[in-house]
Short mmCIF file of C-alpha atoms in Angstrom, two decimals:
data_model
loop_
_atom_site.label_atom_id
_atom_site.label_comp_id
_atom_site.label_asym_id
_atom_site.label_seq_id
_atom_site.Cartn_x
_atom_site.Cartn_y
_atom_site.Cartn_z
CA UNK D 1 26.04 -131.07 108.99
CA UNK D 2 29.46 -130.06 107.67
CA UNK D 3 29.06 -127.45 104.91
CA UNK D 4 31.75 -125.86 102.77
CA UNK D 5 32.00 -123.50 99.82
CA UNK D 6 34.56 -124.65 97.24
CA UNK D 7 35.64 -121.90 94.81
CA UNK D 8 37.44 -122.79 91.58
CA UNK D 9 38.73 -119.81 89.58
CA UNK D 10 40.29 -119.77 86.11
CA UNK D 11 40.85 -117.04 83.52
CA UNK D 12 37.59 -117.82 81.75
CA UNK D 13 35.30 -119.24 84.43
CA UNK D 14 34.51 -119.24 88.15
CA UNK D 15 32.70 -122.16 89.76
CA UNK D 16 31.39 -122.25 93.32
CA UNK D 17 30.15 -125.50 94.83
CA UNK D 18 28.21 -125.82 98.09
CA UNK D 19 29.14 -129.08 99.81
CA UNK D 20 27.00 -130.77 102.44
CA UNK D 21 28.84 -133.56 104.28
CA UNK D 22 31.25 -133.84 101.36
CA UNK D 23 28.53 -134.09 98.67
CA UNK D 24 27.89 -131.31 96.19
CA UNK D 25 24.43 -129.80 96.81
CA UNK D 26 24.48 -126.67 94.63
CA UNK D 27 26.78 -125.26 91.99
CA UNK D 28 27.07 -121.73 90.61
CA UNK D 29 28.94 -120.95 87.39
CA UNK D 30 29.98 -117.55 86.09
CA UNK D 31 31.65 -117.09 82.72
CA UNK D 32 33.16 -113.92 81.33
CA UNK D 33 31.31 -114.20 78.04
CA UNK D 34 27.89 -115.03 79.48
CA UNK D 35 27.87 -113.83 83.08
CA UNK D 36 24.67 -114.21 85.05
CA UNK D 37 22.99 -110.79 84.98
CA UNK D 38 20.30 -111.41 87.61
CA UNK D 39 20.41 -108.50 90.05
CA UNK D 40 22.02 -106.04 87.63
CA UNK D 41 20.35 -102.63 87.35
CA UNK D 42 20.07 -100.85 83.99
CA UNK D 43 18.80 -97.66 82.51
CA UNK D 44 16.65 -99.00 79.69
CA UNK D 45 14.54 -97.66 76.87
CA UNK D 46 11.09 -99.03 76.08
CA UNK D 47 11.12 -100.55 72.58
CA UNK D 48 7.59 -101.86 72.19
CA UNK D 49 4.46 -101.82 74.33
CA UNK D 50 2.23 -104.88 73.95
CA UNK D 51 -1.29 -104.18 75.32
CA UNK D 52 -2.44 -107.68 74.34
CA UNK D 53 0.13 -109.25 76.66
CA UNK D 54 0.17 -106.41 79.22
CA UNK D 55 3.95 -106.33 78.82
CA UNK D 56 6.67 -104.35 77.09
CA UNK D 57 10.10 -104.95 75.57
CA UNK D 58 12.93 -102.90 77.05
CA UNK D 59 16.34 -102.32 75.47
CA UNK D 60 18.95 -102.64 78.21
CA UNK D 61 21.95 -102.86 75.91
CA UNK D 62 22.05 -106.65 75.46
CA UNK D 63 21.62 -108.71 72.28
CA UNK D 64 18.10 -109.69 73.40
CA UNK D 65 15.54 -107.17 74.55
CA UNK D 66 14.32 -107.65 78.12
CA UNK D 67 10.61 -107.86 78.89
CA UNK D 68 8.61 -106.37 81.74
CA UNK D 69 5.04 -107.18 82.85
CA UNK D 70 2.62 -104.50 83.94
CA UNK D 71 2.71 -105.66 87.59
CA UNK D 72 6.47 -105.04 87.61
CA UNK D 73 6.14 -101.42 86.53
CA UNK D 74 5.97 -98.63 89.11
CA UNK D 75 3.31 -96.07 88.25
CA UNK D 76 5.08 -92.87 89.21
CA UNK D 77 1.75 -91.04 89.27
CA UNK D 78 0.16 -93.37 91.82
CA UNK D 79 0.38 -92.98 95.58
CA UNK D 80 3.16 -94.67 97.57
CA UNK D 81 2.68 -98.25 98.68
CA UNK D 82 0.75 -99.00 101.82
CA UNK D 83 3.06 -99.30 104.85
CA UNK D 84 2.82 -102.71 106.47
CA UNK D 85 5.05 -104.98 108.49
CA UNK D 86 5.32 -108.40 106.93
CA UNK D 87 6.71 -111.44 108.74
CA UNK D 88 6.52 -114.31 106.27
CA UNK D 89 9.28 -113.32 103.88
CA UNK D 90 11.08 -116.14 102.09
CA UNK D 91 14.80 -115.30 102.23
CA UNK D 92 16.39 -117.37 99.50
CA UNK D 93 19.17 -114.95 98.70
CA UNK D 94 17.69 -114.12 95.30
CA UNK D 95 17.22 -110.64 93.93
CA UNK D 96 13.50 -111.05 93.34
CA UNK D 97 12.70 -112.54 96.74
CA UNK D 98 10.27 -109.69 97.41
CA UNK D 99 8.46 -109.77 94.09
CA UNK D 100 5.29 -111.13 95.67
CA UNK D 101 4.98 -107.98 97.81
CA UNK D 102 5.22 -105.37 95.12
CA UNK D 103 1.57 -105.33 94.13
CA UNK D 104 0.24 -104.86 97.68
CA UNK D 105 -1.64 -101.59 97.81
CA UNK D 106 -1.04 -100.94 94.11
CA UNK D 107 -4.01 -100.14 91.88
CA UNK D 108 -4.33 -102.27 88.72
CA UNK D 109 -2.74 -100.56 85.71
CA UNK D 110 -2.72 -101.12 81.98
CA UNK D 111 0.72 -101.32 80.39
CA UNK D 112 -0.16 -98.58 77.89
CA UNK D 113 -1.03 -96.25 80.77
CA UNK D 114 2.37 -96.53 82.47
CA UNK D 115 4.83 -97.06 79.60
CA UNK D 116 5.28 -95.53 76.16
CA UNK D 117 7.71 -96.36 73.37
CA UNK D 118 10.99 -94.47 73.76
CA UNK D 119 10.46 -93.90 77.49
CA UNK D 120 13.53 -94.32 79.71
CA UNK D 121 13.11 -96.49 82.79
CA UNK D 122 15.29 -97.95 85.56
CA UNK D 123 14.97 -101.72 85.73
CA UNK D 124 16.55 -104.62 87.57
CA UNK D 125 16.98 -108.10 86.11
CA UNK D 126 14.75 -110.52 88.01
CA UNK D 127 15.47 -113.51 85.76
CA UNK D 128 18.35 -113.95 83.35
CA UNK D 129 17.62 -114.82 79.74
CA UNK D 130 16.90 -118.50 79.14
CA UNK D 131 17.06 -119.89 75.61
CA UNK D 132 15.23 -117.58 73.22
CA UNK D 133 13.58 -115.70 76.08
CA UNK D 134 15.10 -112.38 76.99
CA UNK D 135 15.75 -111.36 80.58
CA UNK D 136 12.74 -110.54 82.73
CA UNK D 137 13.09 -107.16 84.43
CA UNK D 138 11.25 -105.19 87.08
CA UNK D 139 11.24 -101.55 88.14
CA UNK D 140 10.86 -102.63 91.79
CA UNK D 141 14.51 -102.39 92.86
CA UNK D 142 16.03 -104.68 95.53
CA UNK D 143 19.57 -104.15 96.84
CA UNK D 144 20.72 -107.14 98.89
CA UNK D 145 23.29 -106.75 101.65
CA UNK D 146 24.60 -109.27 104.12
CA UNK D 147 21.89 -108.73 106.74
CA UNK D 148 19.31 -106.59 104.93
CA UNK D 149 17.68 -106.13 101.56
CA UNK D 150 16.87 -102.51 100.75
CA UNK D 151 13.68 -101.96 98.72
CA UNK D 152 13.78 -98.24 97.87
CA UNK D 153 10.63 -98.41 95.73
CA UNK D 154 8.52 -99.99 98.48
CA UNK D 155 7.80 -99.27 102.12
CA UNK D 156 7.42 -102.83 103.42
CA UNK D 157 9.50 -104.16 106.29
CA UNK D 158 9.73 -107.91 106.74
CA UNK D 159 11.69 -110.63 108.49
CA UNK D 160 12.88 -113.90 106.99
CA UNK D 161 10.66 -116.77 108.08
CA UNK D 162 13.82 -118.84 108.60
CA UNK D 163 14.36 -116.87 111.80
CA UNK D 164 12.00 -118.90 113.97
CA UNK D 165 12.74 -117.70 117.52
CA UNK D 166 9.89 -115.33 118.47
CA UNK D 167 11.99 -113.35 120.96
CA UNK D 168 14.61 -112.69 118.27
CA UNK D 169 11.94 -111.77 115.72
CA UNK D 170 10.48 -109.18 118.10
CA UNK D 171 13.95 -107.77 118.79
CA UNK D 172 14.61 -107.39 115.07
CA UNK D 173 11.23 -105.70 114.53
CA UNK D 174 11.93 -103.12 117.21
CA UNK D 175 15.44 -102.61 115.86
CA UNK D 176 14.26 -102.03 112.30
CA UNK D 177 11.51 -99.61 113.28
CA UNK D 178 13.90 -97.57 115.41
CA UNK D 179 16.67 -97.41 112.78
CA UNK D 180 14.64 -96.90 109.64
CA UNK D 181 14.50 -93.38 108.31
CA UNK D 182 11.94 -92.36 105.70
CA UNK D 183 9.78 -94.80 103.77
CA UNK D 184 12.36 -97.21 102.39
CA UNK D 185 11.42 -100.86 102.63
CA UNK D 186 13.68 -103.54 104.08
CA UNK D 187 13.86 -107.28 104.49
CA UNK D 188 15.78 -108.66 107.44
CA UNK D 189 17.70 -111.67 106.12
CA UNK D 190 18.37 -114.96 107.89
CA UNK D 191 22.01 -113.97 108.49
CA UNK D 192 20.80 -111.09 110.70
CA UNK D 193 19.87 -113.40 113.57
CA UNK D 194 21.75 -112.20 116.66
CA UNK D 195 23.37 -109.25 114.87
CA UNK D 196 23.94 -106.10 116.93
CA UNK D 197 22.40 -102.69 116.25
CA UNK D 198 25.57 -100.97 115.01
CA UNK D 199 25.96 -103.52 112.20
CA UNK D 200 22.41 -102.89 111.08
CA UNK D 201 23.00 -99.15 111.13
CA UNK D 202 26.23 -99.54 109.12
CA UNK D 203 24.60 -101.73 106.46
CA UNK D 204 21.53 -99.47 106.23
CA UNK D 205 23.82 -96.52 105.57
CA UNK D 206 25.87 -98.50 103.03
CA UNK D 207 22.77 -99.59 101.09
CA UNK D 208 21.28 -96.08 101.13
CA UNK D 209 24.52 -94.62 99.76
CA UNK D 210 24.59 -97.31 97.10
CA UNK D 211 21.05 -96.40 96.07
CA UNK D 212 21.94 -92.70 95.95
CA UNK D 213 24.89 -93.47 93.64
CA UNK D 214 22.66 -95.53 91.36
CA UNK D 215 20.13 -92.69 91.16
CA UNK D 216 22.89 -90.21 90.33
CA UNK D 217 24.19 -92.48 87.53
CA UNK D 218 20.66 -92.83 86.18
CA UNK D 219 20.27 -89.06 85.86
CA UNK D 220 23.64 -88.61 84.17
CA UNK D 221 23.71 -91.63 81.82
CA UNK D 222 21.96 -92.15 78.51
CA UNK D 223 19.96 -95.32 77.86
CA UNK D 224 20.68 -98.13 77.48
CA UNK D 225 23.46 -98.60 80.05
CA UNK D 226 24.45 -100.62 83.11
CA UNK D 227 23.99 -98.71 86.38
CA UNK D 228 24.89 -101.36 88.95
CA UNK D 229 26.40 -104.82 88.66
CA UNK D 230 25.74 -107.58 91.16
CA UNK D 231 28.68 -109.05 93.04
CA UNK D 232 30.78 -111.74 91.40
CA UNK D 233 29.57 -115.28 91.96
CA UNK D 234 32.26 -115.93 94.61
CA UNK D 235 31.43 -112.83 96.68
CA UNK D 236 27.70 -113.41 96.23
CA UNK D 237 28.08 -116.96 97.55
CA UNK D 238 30.06 -115.69 100.56
CA UNK D 239 27.47 -113.00 101.25
CA UNK D 240 24.46 -115.29 100.97
CA UNK D 241 25.72 -118.67 102.13
CA UNK D 242 28.57 -118.28 104.62
CA UNK D 243 27.69 -119.19 108.24
CA UNK D 244 24.06 -120.26 107.72
CA UNK D 245 24.60 -122.44 104.65
CA UNK D 246 28.35 -123.03 104.97
CA UNK D 247 30.97 -122.64 107.66
CA UNK D 248 34.12 -122.54 105.56
CA UNK D 249 35.31 -121.25 102.18
CA UNK D 250 38.12 -122.98 100.27
CA UNK D 251 39.40 -121.08 97.22
CA UNK D 252 42.17 -121.89 94.72
CA UNK D 253 42.90 -118.35 93.48
CA UNK D 254 45.08 -115.97 95.47
CA UNK D 255 43.38 -112.90 93.93
CA UNK D 256 39.90 -114.22 94.72
CA UNK D 257 41.06 -115.27 98.20
CA UNK D 258 42.26 -111.70 98.84
CA UNK D 259 38.98 -110.26 97.48
CA UNK D 260 36.92 -112.51 99.77
CA UNK D 261 39.03 -111.64 102.82
CA UNK D 262 38.72 -107.92 102.00
CA UNK D 263 34.95 -108.30 101.60
CA UNK D 264 34.73 -110.08 104.96
CA UNK D 265 36.88 -107.46 106.68
CA UNK D 266 34.36 -104.83 105.59
CA UNK D 267 31.13 -106.68 106.28
CA UNK D 268 31.84 -109.74 108.44
CA UNK D 269 35.23 -109.39 110.14
CA UNK D 270 34.66 -112.27 112.54
CA UNK D 271 34.50 -114.68 109.57
CA UNK D 272 37.95 -113.87 108.12
CA UNK D 273 39.39 -116.99 109.67
CA UNK D 274 36.85 -119.16 107.82
CA UNK D 275 38.57 -118.67 104.43
CA UNK D 276 41.26 -121.12 103.34
CA UNK D 277 43.58 -120.80 100.36
CA UNK D 278 44.00 -124.08 98.46
CA UNK D 279 47.43 -124.53 96.89
CA UNK D 280 47.40 -128.27 96.21
CA UNK D 281 48.81 -129.78 92.99
CA UNK D 282 45.53 -131.52 92.18
CA UNK D 283 42.70 -129.31 90.76
CA UNK D 284 40.46 -128.26 93.65
CA UNK D 285 37.26 -129.84 92.24
CA UNK D 286 39.14 -133.11 91.70
CA UNK D 287 40.48 -132.96 95.25
CA UNK D 288 36.91 -132.81 96.56
CA UNK D 289 35.61 -135.39 94.02
CA UNK D 290 33.13 -132.99 92.43
CA UNK D 291 33.66 -133.39 88.68
CA UNK D 292 31.94 -136.77 88.51
CA UNK D 293 28.81 -135.47 90.26
CA UNK D 294 28.64 -132.47 87.91
CA UNK D 295 28.91 -134.75 84.86
CA UNK D 296 26.22 -137.00 86.33
CA UNK D 297 23.97 -133.97 86.77
CA UNK D 298 23.99 -133.45 82.98
CA UNK D 299 22.72 -136.95 82.18
CA UNK D 300 19.06 -137.71 81.50
CA UNK D 301 19.16 -141.06 83.32
CA UNK D 302 20.23 -141.22 86.97
CA UNK D 303 20.65 -144.65 88.58
CA UNK D 304 19.49 -145.34 92.14
CA UNK D 305 21.45 -147.53 94.54
CA UNK D 306 18.71 -150.19 94.54
CA UNK D 307 18.96 -150.64 90.75
CA UNK D 308 16.02 -148.40 89.86
CA UNK D 309 16.49 -145.14 87.99
CA UNK D 310 14.93 -141.78 87.20
CA UNK D 311 14.81 -140.03 83.82
CA UNK D 312 14.80 -136.22 83.67
CA UNK D 313 13.45 -134.69 80.46
CA UNK D 314 13.46 -130.93 79.78
CA UNK D 315 10.69 -129.69 77.48
CA UNK D 316 9.84 -126.17 76.32
CA UNK D 317 7.16 -125.67 78.98
CA UNK D 318 8.09 -128.00 81.84
CA UNK D 319 10.40 -130.69 83.18
CA UNK D 320 9.15 -134.28 83.35
CA UNK D 321 10.74 -136.79 85.74
CA UNK D 322 9.96 -140.49 85.36
CA UNK D 323 10.65 -143.13 88.03
CA UNK D 324 11.39 -146.73 87.03
CA UNK D 325 12.20 -149.93 88.98
CA UNK D 326 14.97 -150.84 86.51
CA UNK D 327 17.02 -153.78 87.77
CA UNK D 328 15.45 -153.73 91.25
CA UNK D 329 13.11 -156.71 91.74
CA UNK D 330 12.52 -156.48 95.50
CA UNK D 331 12.45 -159.21 98.12
CA UNK D 332 8.85 -159.73 99.26
CA UNK D 333 5.97 -158.26 97.27
CA UNK D 334 5.35 -155.86 94.39
CA UNK D 335 3.82 -153.02 96.43
CA UNK D 336 6.79 -153.03 98.82
CA UNK D 337 9.24 -152.99 95.88
CA UNK D 338 7.44 -150.04 94.28
CA UNK D 339 7.23 -148.08 97.54
CA UNK D 340 10.93 -148.58 98.26
CA UNK D 341 11.89 -147.46 94.74
CA UNK D 342 9.65 -144.39 94.93
CA UNK D 343 11.01 -143.36 98.33
CA UNK D 344 14.58 -143.77 97.12
CA UNK D 345 13.71 -141.78 94.01
CA UNK D 346 12.26 -138.96 96.15
CA UNK D 347 15.67 -138.28 97.75
CA UNK D 348 17.45 -138.36 94.39
CA UNK D 349 14.84 -136.13 92.72
CA UNK D 350 15.09 -133.49 95.47
CA UNK D 351 18.88 -133.65 95.20
CA UNK D 352 18.96 -133.43 91.40
CA UNK D 353 16.38 -130.63 91.19
CA UNK D 354 18.48 -128.54 93.57
CA UNK D 355 21.85 -129.41 92.00
CA UNK D 356 20.63 -128.87 88.44
CA UNK D 357 18.75 -125.72 89.50
CA UNK D 358 15.61 -126.88 87.70
CA UNK D 359 12.84 -124.29 87.86
CA UNK D 360 9.32 -123.71 86.60
CA UNK D 361 6.76 -126.52 86.34
CA UNK D 362 7.97 -130.01 87.26
CA UNK D 363 5.87 -133.16 86.74
CA UNK D 364 7.01 -136.33 88.52
CA UNK D 365 5.63 -139.68 87.36
CA UNK D 366 6.09 -142.12 90.24
CA UNK D 367 5.51 -145.84 89.84
CA UNK D 368 1.82 -146.55 90.49
CA UNK D 369 1.02 -147.56 94.07
CA UNK D 370 -2.20 -149.31 95.02
CA UNK D 371 -2.36 -148.09 98.64
CA UNK D 372 -3.36 -144.50 99.38
CA UNK D 373 -1.22 -144.58 102.52
CA UNK D 374 1.87 -145.32 100.40
CA UNK D 375 1.04 -142.41 98.09
CA UNK D 376 0.91 -140.11 101.10
CA UNK D 377 4.25 -141.47 102.36
CA UNK D 378 5.90 -140.57 99.06
CA UNK D 379 4.26 -137.12 98.97
CA UNK D 380 5.32 -136.31 102.55
CA UNK D 381 8.83 -137.65 101.91
CA UNK D 382 9.18 -135.31 98.92
CA UNK D 383 8.04 -132.31 100.96
CA UNK D 384 10.59 -133.15 103.67
CA UNK D 385 13.39 -133.71 101.15
CA UNK D 386 12.77 -130.30 99.55
CA UNK D 387 13.06 -128.43 102.86
CA UNK D 388 16.82 -128.11 102.30
CA UNK D 389 16.20 -126.24 99.05
CA UNK D 390 16.66 -122.47 99.34
CA UNK D 391 14.45 -121.87 96.30
CA UNK D 392 10.74 -121.62 96.93
CA UNK D 393 8.76 -124.74 95.94
CA UNK D 394 5.05 -125.52 95.85
CA UNK D 395 3.91 -129.17 95.72
CA UNK D 396 0.45 -130.59 94.97
CA UNK D 397 -0.68 -133.97 96.38
CA UNK D 398 -0.26 -137.07 94.24
CA UNK D 399 -2.99 -137.50 91.63
CA UNK D 400 -4.90 -140.74 90.97
CA UNK D 401 -2.52 -141.36 88.06
CA UNK D 402 0.53 -141.31 90.34
CA UNK D 403 1.69 -137.86 89.25
CA UNK D 404 3.00 -135.10 91.51
CA UNK D 405 2.96 -131.57 90.15
CA UNK D 406 5.26 -128.98 91.66
CA UNK D 407 6.75 -125.60 90.87
CA UNK D 408 10.17 -124.30 91.81
CA UNK D 409 11.23 -120.68 91.63
CA UNK D 410 13.37 -120.06 88.57
CA UNK D 411 15.85 -117.17 88.48
CA UNK D 412 18.82 -118.47 86.49
CA UNK D 413 19.48 -120.93 83.71
CA UNK D 414 19.37 -124.59 84.80
CA UNK D 415 22.72 -126.35 84.81
CA UNK D 416 22.12 -128.20 81.53
CA UNK D 417 21.33 -124.93 79.70
CA UNK D 418 24.41 -123.30 81.23
CA UNK D 419 26.92 -126.03 80.45
CA UNK D 420 25.37 -127.64 77.35
CA UNK D 421 23.88 -126.68 73.99
CA UNK D 422 21.56 -128.56 71.61
CA UNK D 423 23.22 -131.32 69.61
CA UNK D 424 24.23 -129.89 66.21
CA UNK D 425 23.66 -133.34 64.77
CA UNK D 426 20.06 -133.99 65.85
CA UNK D 427 19.32 -130.27 66.51
CA UNK D 428 18.12 -131.03 70.01
CA UNK D 429 15.58 -133.66 68.98
CA UNK D 430 17.39 -136.37 70.91
CA UNK D 431 16.66 -138.91 68.16
CA UNK D 432 17.98 -139.74 64.69
CA UNK D 433 16.06 -141.52 61.96
CA UNK D 434 16.88 -145.22 61.92
CA UNK D 435 19.20 -146.53 59.22
CA UNK D 436 16.45 -148.66 57.73
CA UNK D 437 14.10 -145.66 57.52
CA UNK D 438 16.82 -143.65 55.73
CA UNK D 439 17.28 -146.47 53.20
CA UNK D 440 13.55 -146.51 52.52
CA UNK D 441 13.58 -142.70 52.10
CA UNK D 442 16.32 -143.10 49.50
CA UNK D 443 14.17 -145.66 47.66
CA UNK D 444 11.18 -143.29 47.59
CA UNK D 445 13.31 -140.33 46.49
CA UNK D 446 14.80 -142.28 43.57
CA UNK D 447 11.34 -143.45 42.47
CA UNK D 448 10.07 -139.89 42.73
CA UNK D 449 12.90 -138.37 40.64
CA UNK D 450 13.54 -141.07 38.05
CA UNK D 451 10.76 -139.82 35.74
CA UNK D 452 12.64 -136.53 35.26
CA UNK D 453 15.93 -138.20 34.47
CA UNK D 454 17.19 -138.73 30.93
CA UNK D 455 18.79 -142.08 31.54
CA UNK D 456 22.17 -143.28 32.66
CA UNK D 457 24.01 -144.38 35.76
CA UNK D 458 22.53 -143.38 39.14
CA UNK D 459 24.98 -142.49 41.92
CA UNK D 460 23.84 -142.26 45.54
CA UNK D 461 26.17 -140.56 48.02
CA UNK D 462 25.42 -141.34 51.67
CA UNK D 463 26.92 -141.53 55.15
CA UNK D 464 29.28 -144.56 55.48
CA UNK D 465 26.90 -146.31 57.91
CA UNK D 466 24.05 -146.09 55.40
CA UNK D 467 26.34 -147.23 52.60
CA UNK D 468 27.19 -150.30 54.65
CA UNK D 469 23.48 -151.04 55.11
CA UNK D 470 22.72 -150.64 51.39
CA UNK D 471 25.60 -152.93 50.49
CA UNK D 472 24.58 -155.44 53.16
CA UNK D 473 21.27 -156.28 54.79
CA UNK D 474 19.31 -153.62 52.88
CA UNK D 475 20.85 -154.55 49.51
CA UNK D 476 17.41 -155.67 48.35
CA UNK D 477 16.50 -151.95 48.04
CA UNK D 478 19.24 -151.42 45.43
CA UNK D 479 18.17 -154.57 43.57
CA UNK D 480 14.54 -153.39 43.57
CA UNK D 481 15.54 -149.93 42.32
CA UNK D 482 17.67 -151.34 39.49
CA UNK D 483 14.80 -153.59 38.45
CA UNK D 484 12.25 -150.72 38.62
CA UNK D 485 14.40 -148.11 36.84
CA UNK D 486 16.32 -150.31 34.47
CA UNK D 487 19.55 -148.58 35.45
CA UNK D 488 22.72 -149.43 37.29
CA UNK D 489 22.94 -147.87 40.76
CA UNK D 490 26.24 -147.17 42.53
CA UNK D 491 26.41 -146.29 46.26
CA UNK D 492 29.35 -144.15 47.45
CA UNK D 493 30.09 -143.46 51.15
CA UNK D 494 30.99 -139.89 52.17
CA UNK D 495 32.49 -139.38 55.61
CA UNK D 496 31.32 -135.75 55.74
CA UNK D 497 27.63 -136.58 55.33
CA UNK D 498 25.18 -136.39 58.22
CA UNK D 499 23.62 -139.81 58.93
CA UNK D 500 20.31 -138.65 57.41
CA UNK D 501 21.90 -136.81 54.44
CA UNK D 502 22.03 -138.26 50.95
CA UNK D 503 22.34 -137.04 47.34
CA UNK D 504 21.26 -138.70 44.08
CA UNK D 505 23.17 -137.92 40.87
CA UNK D 506 22.61 -139.00 37.30
CA UNK D 507 25.60 -139.71 35.08
CA UNK D 508 24.86 -139.89 31.38
CA UNK D 509 26.93 -142.66 29.81
CA UNK D 510 28.72 -141.93 26.56
#
């Protein structure tokens, strides 16, 4: 499979797209005013301790306070973690890829026993803020490099499960145990496959020096403050995706091109020749036909080639995906038509979930299938389709109601939250009251208020569309009101009015 990283840089925004055989598979966006803070390390100050939630709010210098759960707090008075060698590490390139290891060997604590208000604490952002939720932080620090992840607050050593060759795994184990000094924990990343000892030693030394500098800043700085900032999105993509996820980088900014080449010279000199500077007249995302796919990834309805479609709805707690046959009527029988639509939908769902970076709980409502064997085909097809996804997923078998429940690891904002905001007109509801309903509301409001009026002409100011209704097919409402109130009613359109907005005035006639 041909894979490329396409980097588009402007003064206000950097976008990185991962292409697989010419089709966009993932996109990462970084903006100067709302940069992704996952991976950043801060010196924070505890604002509030919440025993009822076993969590605390931490001021890290942002507009929203971060929150930390008790399991993510290191008890400095407890003994060091148990030393074990773990093999089944999921290396997805995310900062919190080791979060499931942090509680091994740790005694259960109560939040009020380990944190107090006003206490200063070093934390790392595990999940950026999403909506009204502040960032989630942890005191279990992870410093990712190209080949290794240093975990200075743990003593675990693990190897990415994506390295499958047993001989190579054993070589890496021996290498890590011989090079490691002290009790620092490490994860050997997928990119380390086949890497020689001197490169490991160099990166170990680099990460240890980085940690020492962070500790020194922590001692000298006053809270809240930033101690360490993750790499820019372009360098992070090169570090995590080049070679194993992509074989080439194409970038349209000379400054970013030079920064990537300099980064590669330091950490991956053999890959310098894999970076290409794009100087075409056409915008780089247009040249690779990416803008249309990004726009499509913001729509609720996604059409399938057969004529069926899926609908993706984001709610506060989960994402619901509905599969429909649409215009597809099949050729032979109903069960075959449904199975074909569901299997086609599986591929599109896996693609859209990855491209949109949808995380958390996902409920998929497939079209009901009578045969159990067909249900299993769809379930297995979904599992296979999600194998390309670098984010960790967990899928439950299809229920009797045709639903599949799954979870996907969430670290950053999904694409729609990053690029969109709630409609100022409907305030995110997705629906507006119908014109007829608004006309009936006006009728009720007039009848409600008329008893307090002294008499005279009634003026109703409304949106032009509602005015057209009241002068046309809903004119019977005005006639009924004039008959009931005994007054003349005049309807005036106002272009500045929201569709659902209206005002009723009384004019006393001389």
